[in-house]
GROMACS .gro file of C-alpha atoms in nm:
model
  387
    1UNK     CA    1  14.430   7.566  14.816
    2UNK     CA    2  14.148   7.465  15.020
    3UNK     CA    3  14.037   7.106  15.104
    4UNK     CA    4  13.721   7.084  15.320
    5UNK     CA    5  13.612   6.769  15.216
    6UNK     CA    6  13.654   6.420  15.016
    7UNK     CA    7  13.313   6.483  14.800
    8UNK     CA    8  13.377   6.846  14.718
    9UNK     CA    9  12.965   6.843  14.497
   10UNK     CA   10  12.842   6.762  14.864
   11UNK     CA   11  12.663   7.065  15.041
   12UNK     CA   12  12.724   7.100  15.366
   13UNK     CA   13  12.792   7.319  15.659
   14UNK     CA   14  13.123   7.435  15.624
   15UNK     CA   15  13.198   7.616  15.916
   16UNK     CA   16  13.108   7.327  16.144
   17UNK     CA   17  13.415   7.101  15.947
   18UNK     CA   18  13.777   7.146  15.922
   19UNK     CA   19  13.877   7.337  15.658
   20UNK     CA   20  14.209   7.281  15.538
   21UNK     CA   21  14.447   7.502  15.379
   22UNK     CA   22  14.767   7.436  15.235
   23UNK     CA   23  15.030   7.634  15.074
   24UNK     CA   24  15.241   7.469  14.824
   25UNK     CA   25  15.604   7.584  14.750
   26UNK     CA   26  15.752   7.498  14.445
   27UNK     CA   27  16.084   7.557  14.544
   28UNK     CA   28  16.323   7.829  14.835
   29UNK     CA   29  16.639   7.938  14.759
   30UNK     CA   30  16.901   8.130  15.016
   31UNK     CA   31  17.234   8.275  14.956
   32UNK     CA   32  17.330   7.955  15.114
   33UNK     CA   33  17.116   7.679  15.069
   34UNK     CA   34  16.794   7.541  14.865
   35UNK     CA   35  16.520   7.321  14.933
   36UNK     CA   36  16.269   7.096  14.819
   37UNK     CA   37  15.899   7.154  14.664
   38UNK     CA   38  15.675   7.161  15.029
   39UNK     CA   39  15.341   7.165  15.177
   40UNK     CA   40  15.254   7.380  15.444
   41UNK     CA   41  14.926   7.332  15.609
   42UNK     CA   42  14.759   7.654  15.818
   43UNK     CA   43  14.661   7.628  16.134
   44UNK     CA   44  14.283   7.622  16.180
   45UNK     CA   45  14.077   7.971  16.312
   46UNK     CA   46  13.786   8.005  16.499
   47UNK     CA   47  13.797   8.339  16.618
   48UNK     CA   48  13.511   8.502  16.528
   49UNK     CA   49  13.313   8.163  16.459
   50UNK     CA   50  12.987   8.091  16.617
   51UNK     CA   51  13.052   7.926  16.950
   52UNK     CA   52  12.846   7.588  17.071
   53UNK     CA   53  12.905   7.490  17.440
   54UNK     CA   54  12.918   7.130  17.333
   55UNK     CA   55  13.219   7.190  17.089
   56UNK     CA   56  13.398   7.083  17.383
   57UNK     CA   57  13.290   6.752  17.328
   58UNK     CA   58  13.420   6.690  16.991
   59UNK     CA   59  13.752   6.881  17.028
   60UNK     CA   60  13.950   6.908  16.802
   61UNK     CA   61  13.728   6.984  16.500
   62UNK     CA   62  13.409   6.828  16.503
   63UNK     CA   63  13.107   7.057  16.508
   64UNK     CA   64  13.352   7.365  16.587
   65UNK     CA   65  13.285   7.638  16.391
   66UNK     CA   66  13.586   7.797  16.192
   67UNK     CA   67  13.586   8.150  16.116
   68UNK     CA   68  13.413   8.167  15.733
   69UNK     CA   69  13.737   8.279  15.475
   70UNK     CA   70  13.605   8.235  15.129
   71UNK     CA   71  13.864   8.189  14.880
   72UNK     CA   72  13.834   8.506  14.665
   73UNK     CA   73  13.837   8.694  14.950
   74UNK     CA   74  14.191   8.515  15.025
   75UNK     CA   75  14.561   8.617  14.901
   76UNK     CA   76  14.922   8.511  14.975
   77UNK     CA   77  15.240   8.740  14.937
   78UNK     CA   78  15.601   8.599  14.907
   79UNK     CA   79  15.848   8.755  15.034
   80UNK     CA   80  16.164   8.772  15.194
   81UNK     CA   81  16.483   8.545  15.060
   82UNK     CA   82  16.393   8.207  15.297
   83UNK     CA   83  16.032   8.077  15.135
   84UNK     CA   84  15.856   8.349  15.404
   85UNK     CA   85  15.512   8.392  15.289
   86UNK     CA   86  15.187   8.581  15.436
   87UNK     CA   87  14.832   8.490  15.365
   88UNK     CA   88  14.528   8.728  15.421
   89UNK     CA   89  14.177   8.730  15.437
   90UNK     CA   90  13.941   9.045  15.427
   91UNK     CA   91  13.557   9.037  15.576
   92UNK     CA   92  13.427   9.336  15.499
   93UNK     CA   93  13.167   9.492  15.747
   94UNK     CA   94  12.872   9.774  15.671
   95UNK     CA   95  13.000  10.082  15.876
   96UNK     CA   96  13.327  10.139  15.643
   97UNK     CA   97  13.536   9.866  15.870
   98UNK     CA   98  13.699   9.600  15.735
   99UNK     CA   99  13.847   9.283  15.948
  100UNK     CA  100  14.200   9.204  15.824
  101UNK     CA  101  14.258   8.824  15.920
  102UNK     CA  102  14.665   8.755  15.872
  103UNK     CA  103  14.894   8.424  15.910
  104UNK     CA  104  15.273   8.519  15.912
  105UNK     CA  105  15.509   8.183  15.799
  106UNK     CA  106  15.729   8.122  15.932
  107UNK     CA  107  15.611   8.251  16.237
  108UNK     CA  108  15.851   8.475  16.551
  109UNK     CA  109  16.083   8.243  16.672
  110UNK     CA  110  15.927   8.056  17.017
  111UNK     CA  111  15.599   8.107  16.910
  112UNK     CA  112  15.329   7.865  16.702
  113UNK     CA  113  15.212   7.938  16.387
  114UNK     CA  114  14.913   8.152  16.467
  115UNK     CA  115  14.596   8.378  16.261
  116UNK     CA  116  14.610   8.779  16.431
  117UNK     CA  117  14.260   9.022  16.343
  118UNK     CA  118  14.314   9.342  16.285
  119UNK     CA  119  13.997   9.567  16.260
  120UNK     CA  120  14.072   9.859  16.011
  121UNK     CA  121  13.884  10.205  15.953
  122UNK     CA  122  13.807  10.300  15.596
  123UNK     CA  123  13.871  10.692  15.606
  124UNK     CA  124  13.588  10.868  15.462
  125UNK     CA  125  13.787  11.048  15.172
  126UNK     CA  126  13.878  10.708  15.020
  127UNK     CA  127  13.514  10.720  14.890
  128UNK     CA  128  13.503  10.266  14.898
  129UNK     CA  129  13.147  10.155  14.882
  130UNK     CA  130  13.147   9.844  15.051
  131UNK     CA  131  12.786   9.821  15.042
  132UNK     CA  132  12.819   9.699  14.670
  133UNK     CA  133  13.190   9.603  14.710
  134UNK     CA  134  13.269   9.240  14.555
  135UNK     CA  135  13.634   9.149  14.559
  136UNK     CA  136  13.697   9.015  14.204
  137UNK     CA  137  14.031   8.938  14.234
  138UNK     CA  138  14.366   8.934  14.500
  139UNK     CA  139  14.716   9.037  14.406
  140UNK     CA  140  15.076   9.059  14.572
  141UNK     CA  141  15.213   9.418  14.434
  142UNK     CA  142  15.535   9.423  14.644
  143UNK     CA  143  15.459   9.439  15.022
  144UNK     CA  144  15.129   9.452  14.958
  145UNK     CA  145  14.808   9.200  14.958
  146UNK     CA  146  14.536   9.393  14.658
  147UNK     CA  147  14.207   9.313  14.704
  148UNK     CA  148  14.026   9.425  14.386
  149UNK     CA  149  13.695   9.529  14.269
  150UNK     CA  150  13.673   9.538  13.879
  151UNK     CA  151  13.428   9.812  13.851
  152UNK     CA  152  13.548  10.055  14.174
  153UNK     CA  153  13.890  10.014  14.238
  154UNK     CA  154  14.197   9.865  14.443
  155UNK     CA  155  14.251   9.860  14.815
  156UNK     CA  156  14.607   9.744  14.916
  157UNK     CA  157  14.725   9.679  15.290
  158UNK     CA  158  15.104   9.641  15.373
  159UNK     CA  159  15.079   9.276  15.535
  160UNK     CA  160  15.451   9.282  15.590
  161UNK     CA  161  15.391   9.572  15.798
  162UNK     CA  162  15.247   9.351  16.054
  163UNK     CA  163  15.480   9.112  16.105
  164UNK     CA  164  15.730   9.414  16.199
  165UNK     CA  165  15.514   9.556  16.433
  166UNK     CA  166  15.444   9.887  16.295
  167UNK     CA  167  15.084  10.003  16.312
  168UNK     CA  168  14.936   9.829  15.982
  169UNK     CA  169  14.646  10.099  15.994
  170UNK     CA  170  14.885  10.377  15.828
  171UNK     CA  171  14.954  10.110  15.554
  172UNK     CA  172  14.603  10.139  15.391
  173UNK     CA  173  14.576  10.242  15.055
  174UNK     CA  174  14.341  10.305  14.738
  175UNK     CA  175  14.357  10.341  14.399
  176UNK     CA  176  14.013  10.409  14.202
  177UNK     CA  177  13.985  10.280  13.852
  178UNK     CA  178  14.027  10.513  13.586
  179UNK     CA  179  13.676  10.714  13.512
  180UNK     CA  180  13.619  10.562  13.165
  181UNK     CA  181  13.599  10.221  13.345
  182UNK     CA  182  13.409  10.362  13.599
  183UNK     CA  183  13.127  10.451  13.368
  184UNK     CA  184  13.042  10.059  13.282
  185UNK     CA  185  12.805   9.902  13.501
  186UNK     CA  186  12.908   9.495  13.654
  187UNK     CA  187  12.757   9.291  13.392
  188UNK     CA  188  12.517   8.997  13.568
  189UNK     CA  189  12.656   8.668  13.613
  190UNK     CA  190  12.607   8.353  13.818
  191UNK     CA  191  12.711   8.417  14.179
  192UNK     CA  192  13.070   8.293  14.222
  193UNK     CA  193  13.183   8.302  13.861
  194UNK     CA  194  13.469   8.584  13.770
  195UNK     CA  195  13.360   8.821  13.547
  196UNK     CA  196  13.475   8.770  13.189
  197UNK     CA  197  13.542   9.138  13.052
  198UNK     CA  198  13.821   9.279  13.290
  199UNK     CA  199  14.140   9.154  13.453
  200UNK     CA  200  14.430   9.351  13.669
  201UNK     CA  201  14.782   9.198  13.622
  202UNK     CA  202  15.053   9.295  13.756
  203UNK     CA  203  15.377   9.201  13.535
  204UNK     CA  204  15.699   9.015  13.659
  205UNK     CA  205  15.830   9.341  13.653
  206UNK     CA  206  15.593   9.522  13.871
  207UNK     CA  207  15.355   9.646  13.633
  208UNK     CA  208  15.032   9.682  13.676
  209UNK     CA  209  14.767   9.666  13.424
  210UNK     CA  210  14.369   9.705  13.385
  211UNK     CA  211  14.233   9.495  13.073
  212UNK     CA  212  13.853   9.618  12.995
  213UNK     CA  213  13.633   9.469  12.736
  214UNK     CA  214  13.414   9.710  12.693
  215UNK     CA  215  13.085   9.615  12.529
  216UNK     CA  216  12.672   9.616  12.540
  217UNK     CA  217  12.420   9.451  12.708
  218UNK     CA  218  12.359   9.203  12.588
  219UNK     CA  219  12.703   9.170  12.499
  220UNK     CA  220  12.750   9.071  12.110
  221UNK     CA  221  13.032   8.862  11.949
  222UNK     CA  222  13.065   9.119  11.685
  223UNK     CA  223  13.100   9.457  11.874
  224UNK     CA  224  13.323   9.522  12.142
  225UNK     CA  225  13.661   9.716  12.196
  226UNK     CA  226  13.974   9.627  12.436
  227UNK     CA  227  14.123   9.925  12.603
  228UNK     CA  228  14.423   9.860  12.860
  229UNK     CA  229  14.575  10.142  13.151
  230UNK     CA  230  14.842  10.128  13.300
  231UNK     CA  231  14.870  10.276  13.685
  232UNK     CA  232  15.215  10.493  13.605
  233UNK     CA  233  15.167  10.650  13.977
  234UNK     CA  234  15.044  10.391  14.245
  235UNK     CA  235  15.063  10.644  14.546
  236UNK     CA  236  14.893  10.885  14.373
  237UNK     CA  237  14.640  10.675  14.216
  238UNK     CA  238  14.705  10.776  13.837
  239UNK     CA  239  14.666  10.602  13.544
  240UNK     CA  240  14.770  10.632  13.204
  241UNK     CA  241  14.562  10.478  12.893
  242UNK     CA  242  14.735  10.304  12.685
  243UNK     CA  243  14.625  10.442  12.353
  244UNK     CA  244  14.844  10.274  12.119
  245UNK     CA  245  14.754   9.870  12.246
  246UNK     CA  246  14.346   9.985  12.188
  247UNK     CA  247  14.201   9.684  11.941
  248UNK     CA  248  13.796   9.742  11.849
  249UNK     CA  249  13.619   9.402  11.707
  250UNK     CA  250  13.697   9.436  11.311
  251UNK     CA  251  14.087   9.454  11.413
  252UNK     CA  252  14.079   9.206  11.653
  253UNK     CA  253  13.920   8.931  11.384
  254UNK     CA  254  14.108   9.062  11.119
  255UNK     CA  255  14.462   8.948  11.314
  256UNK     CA  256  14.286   8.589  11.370
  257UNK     CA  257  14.232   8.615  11.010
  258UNK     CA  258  14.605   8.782  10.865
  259UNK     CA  259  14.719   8.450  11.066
  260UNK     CA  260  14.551   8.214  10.858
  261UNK     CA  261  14.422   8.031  11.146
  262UNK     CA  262  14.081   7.858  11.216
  263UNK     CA  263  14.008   8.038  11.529
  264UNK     CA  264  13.617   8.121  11.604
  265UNK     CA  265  13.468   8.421  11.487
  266UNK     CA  266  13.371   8.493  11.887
  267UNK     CA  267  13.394   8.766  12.190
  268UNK     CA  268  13.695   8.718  12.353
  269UNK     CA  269  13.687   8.743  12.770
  270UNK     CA  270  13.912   8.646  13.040
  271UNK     CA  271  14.193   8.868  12.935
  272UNK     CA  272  14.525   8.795  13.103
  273UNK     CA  273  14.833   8.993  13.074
  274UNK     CA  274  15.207   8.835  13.009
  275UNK     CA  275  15.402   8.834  13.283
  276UNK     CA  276  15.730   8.893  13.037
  277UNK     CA  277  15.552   9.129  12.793
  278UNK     CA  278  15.329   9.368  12.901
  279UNK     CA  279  15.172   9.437  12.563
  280UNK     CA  280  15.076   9.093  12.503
  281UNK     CA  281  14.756   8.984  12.587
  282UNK     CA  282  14.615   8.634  12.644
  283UNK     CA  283  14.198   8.584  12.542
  284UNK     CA  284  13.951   8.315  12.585
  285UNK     CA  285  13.782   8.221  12.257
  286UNK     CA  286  13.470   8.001  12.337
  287UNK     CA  287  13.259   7.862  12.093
  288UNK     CA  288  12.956   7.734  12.283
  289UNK     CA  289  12.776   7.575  11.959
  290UNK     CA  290  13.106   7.272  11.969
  291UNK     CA  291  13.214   7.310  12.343
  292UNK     CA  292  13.571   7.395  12.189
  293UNK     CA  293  13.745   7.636  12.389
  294UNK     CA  294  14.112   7.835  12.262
  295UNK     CA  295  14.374   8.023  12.419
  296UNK     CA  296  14.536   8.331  12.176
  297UNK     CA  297  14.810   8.533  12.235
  298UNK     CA  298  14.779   8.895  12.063
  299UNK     CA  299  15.040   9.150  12.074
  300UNK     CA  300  14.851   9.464  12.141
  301UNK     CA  301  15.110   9.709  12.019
  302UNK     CA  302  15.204   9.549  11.714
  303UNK     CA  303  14.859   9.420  11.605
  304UNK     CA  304  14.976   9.066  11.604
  305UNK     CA  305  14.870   8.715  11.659
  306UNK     CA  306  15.126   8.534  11.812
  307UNK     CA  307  14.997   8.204  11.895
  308UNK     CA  308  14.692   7.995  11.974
  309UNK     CA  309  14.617   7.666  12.146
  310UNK     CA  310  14.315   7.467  12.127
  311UNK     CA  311  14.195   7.322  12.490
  312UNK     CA  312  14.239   6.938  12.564
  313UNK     CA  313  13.964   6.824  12.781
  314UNK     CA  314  14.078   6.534  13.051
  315UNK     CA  315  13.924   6.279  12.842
  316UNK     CA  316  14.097   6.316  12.531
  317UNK     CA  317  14.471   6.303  12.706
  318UNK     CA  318  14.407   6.030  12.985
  319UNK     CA  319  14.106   5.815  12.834
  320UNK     CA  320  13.714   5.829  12.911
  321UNK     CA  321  13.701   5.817  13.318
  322UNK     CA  322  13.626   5.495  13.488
  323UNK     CA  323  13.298   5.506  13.724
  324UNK     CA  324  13.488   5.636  14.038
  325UNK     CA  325  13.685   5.864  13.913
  326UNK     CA  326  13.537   6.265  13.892
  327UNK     CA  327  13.700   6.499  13.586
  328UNK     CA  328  13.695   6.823  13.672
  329UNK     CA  329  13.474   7.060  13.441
  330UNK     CA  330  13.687   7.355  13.229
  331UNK     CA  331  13.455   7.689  13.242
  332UNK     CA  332  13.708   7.854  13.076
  333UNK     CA  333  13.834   8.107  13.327
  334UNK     CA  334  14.080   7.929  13.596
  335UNK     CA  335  14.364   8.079  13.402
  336UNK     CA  336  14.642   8.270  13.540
  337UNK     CA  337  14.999   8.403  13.533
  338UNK     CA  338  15.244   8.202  13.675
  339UNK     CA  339  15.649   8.104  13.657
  340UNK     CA  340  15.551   7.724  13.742
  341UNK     CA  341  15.624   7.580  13.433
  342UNK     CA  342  15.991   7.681  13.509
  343UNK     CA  343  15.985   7.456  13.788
  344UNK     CA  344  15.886   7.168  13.594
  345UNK     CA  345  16.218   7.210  13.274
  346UNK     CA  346  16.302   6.836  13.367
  347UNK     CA  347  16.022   6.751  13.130
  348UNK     CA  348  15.877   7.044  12.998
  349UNK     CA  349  16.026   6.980  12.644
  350UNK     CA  350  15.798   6.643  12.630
  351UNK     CA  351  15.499   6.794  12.782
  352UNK     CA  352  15.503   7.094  12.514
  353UNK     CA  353  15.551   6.796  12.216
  354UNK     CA  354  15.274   6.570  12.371
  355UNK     CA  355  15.064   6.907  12.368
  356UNK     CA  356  15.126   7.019  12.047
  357UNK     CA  357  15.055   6.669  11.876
  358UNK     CA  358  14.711   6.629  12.032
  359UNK     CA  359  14.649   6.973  11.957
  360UNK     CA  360  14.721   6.891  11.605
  361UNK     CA  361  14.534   6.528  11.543
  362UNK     CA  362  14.206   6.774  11.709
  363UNK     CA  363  14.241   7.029  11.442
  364UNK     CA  364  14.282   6.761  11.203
  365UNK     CA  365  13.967   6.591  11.372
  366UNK     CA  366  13.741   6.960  11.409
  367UNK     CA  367  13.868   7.021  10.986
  368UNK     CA  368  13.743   6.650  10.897
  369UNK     CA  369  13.407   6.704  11.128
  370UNK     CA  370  13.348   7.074  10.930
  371UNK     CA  371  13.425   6.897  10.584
  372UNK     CA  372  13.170   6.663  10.673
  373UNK     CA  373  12.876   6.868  10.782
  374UNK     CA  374  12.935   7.095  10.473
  375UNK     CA  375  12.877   6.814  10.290
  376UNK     CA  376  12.552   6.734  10.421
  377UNK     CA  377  12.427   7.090  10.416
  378UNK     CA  378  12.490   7.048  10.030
  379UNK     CA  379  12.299   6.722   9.984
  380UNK     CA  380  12.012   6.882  10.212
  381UNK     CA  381  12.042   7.215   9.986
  382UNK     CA  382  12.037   6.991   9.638
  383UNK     CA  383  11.694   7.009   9.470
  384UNK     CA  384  11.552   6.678   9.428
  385UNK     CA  385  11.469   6.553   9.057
  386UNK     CA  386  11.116   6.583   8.921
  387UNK     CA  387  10.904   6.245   8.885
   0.00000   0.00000   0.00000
């Protein structure tokens, strides 16, 4: 979590603000004692910043310039049996180098919380392009930090490596994507936005899985197919398709349909797999035409709908927003696997009935709104009686 400033809409110079980031821990557990939910704020970094000889001035932030660490270039790994944690940062460079930025918490005892660079060679037989390299995604896959590019592959660096002191340039790895998904090209989309047709998840079990939707360009709503692999061997970079979970278009609307639900007949993107199941699948449905967004659950294996959820904007659970107060806009694809919801069991029984009534009373509503407009299409559709 990053929290540069109080208007986050306002453009401005980053680098020559503090940026703050903070790490939020539900809850650490020892053999011996637990604690409380925390905050933990990083340290700020300006190595490799640009440098002003009147930063002195305005010490300790103002108008110094923080090294740039964009958030989806950014990942944290939890480890160790004390709430330890590591967070990394990648900037890649053009001459098959990469920077490797790394904050170790907590840190050696004696010492301050610090940032360390470590400035790695890409070996030539690893084939990365990081010309056209765009990191869509970043995963913790045991002692590893993934940095992933949908449409080449993943690149994973042993971070806890570092904090032993062993040399964290023999601790370089990657895995290309299987060829099949190698053949599709990156769809276009607005800079900054994740791209809708692929996900890698890796399972509370270790698993890790590659979700493509495979369609054209321009993609249609009625012709696509969902393929899933599954890397079996991660040091020798092998995967396996899974054959049996593959779901093409017709199949996929005809389990919406066997479920006698009133789900939109739409594509369906952001694919995220279960962290307890790794056959089950969780999709996006957007229907742009009614701004009404839905989250299904489809077991690929068994060819089965297990559940879907209609989305709740802000307004409809807490009331339209006074003039000061900023709602945050749902694009539909901020969604991801997580065990938080076990931390919250106090009240998670009430928050699941409050959900499921209001998802209810807006079915109820979208039903009575569809009723309606049918109606009106039949009036406008009624011949009118000769004079």
């Amino acid at each position: 979590m990053s929290v540069p400033f109080v208007d986050s809409m306002c453009w401005i110079d980053i680098p020559s603000f503090p940026v703050d980031y903070l790490v939020y821990s539900c809850y650490s557990s020892s053999s011996s004692s637990s604690s409380p939910p925390s905050l933990t704020v990083l340290p700020p970094f300006f190595d490799g910043g640009r440098t002003d000889p009147s930063d002195k001035y305005f010490q300790p932030y103002r108008r110094q310039h923080q090294r740039i660490m964009f958030n989806h270039n950014m990942g944290i790994l939890c480890h160790g049996d004390n709430g330890e944690f590591t967070v990394g940062d990648i900037t890649y460079r053009y001459d098959q180098e990469v920077d490797l930025c790394l904050l170790h918490h907590p840190p050696p005892a004696g010492t301050p919380p610090k940032w360390s660079v470590n400035r790695l060679q890409i070996p030539p037989e690893m084939k990365i392009d990081l010309y056209s390299w765009k990191t869509d995604l970043v995963v913790p896959i045991g002692r590893s930090l993934c940095w992933v590019d949908y449409y080449q592959g993943i690149l994973l660096i042993d971070v806890v490596a570092d904090s032993q002191g062993s040399p964290i340039q023999q601790q370089l790895h990657y895995v290309r994507l299987p060829s099949q998904a190698l053949k599709s090209r990156r769809l276009y989309i607005d800079p900054g936005a994740p791209d809708p047709f692929r996900r890698v998840c890796v399972t509370d079990a270790g698993i890790i899985k590659l979700v493509c939707i495979l369609t054209k360009y321009p993609p249609p709503d009625d012709e696509f197919t969902i393929i899933t692999w599954t890397l079996v061997d991660i040091n020798q970079g092998s995967w396996r398709k899974d054959v049996d979970t593959i779901v093409g278009a017709d199949e996929f609307f005809g389990l919406c349909k066997a479920a006698k639900s009133c789900l939109p007949r739409v594509r369906p993107s952001f694919p995220v797999v279960s962290l307890v199941d790794p056959d089950v699948i969780c999709f996006l449905l957007k229907e742009k035409g009614r701004n009404l967004s839905w989250m299904v659950e489809v077991n690929m294996r068994n060819k089965v709908l297990q559940s879907s959820a209609i989305y709740i904007n802000e307004e409809e659970e807490e009331g339209p927003p006074s003039e000061k107060d900023r709602r945050n806009t749902f694009f539909g694809h901020s969604f991801i696997p997580t065990k938080f919801s076990s931390y919250l069991a106090e009240d998670a029984i009430t928050s699941r009935k409050l959900s499921e009534t209001m998802q209810k009373d807006k079915k109820e509503r979208m039903m009575q709104k569809d009723k309606e407009e049918r109606a009106m299409q039949k009036l406008k559709r009624k011949p009118k009686p000769k004079e």
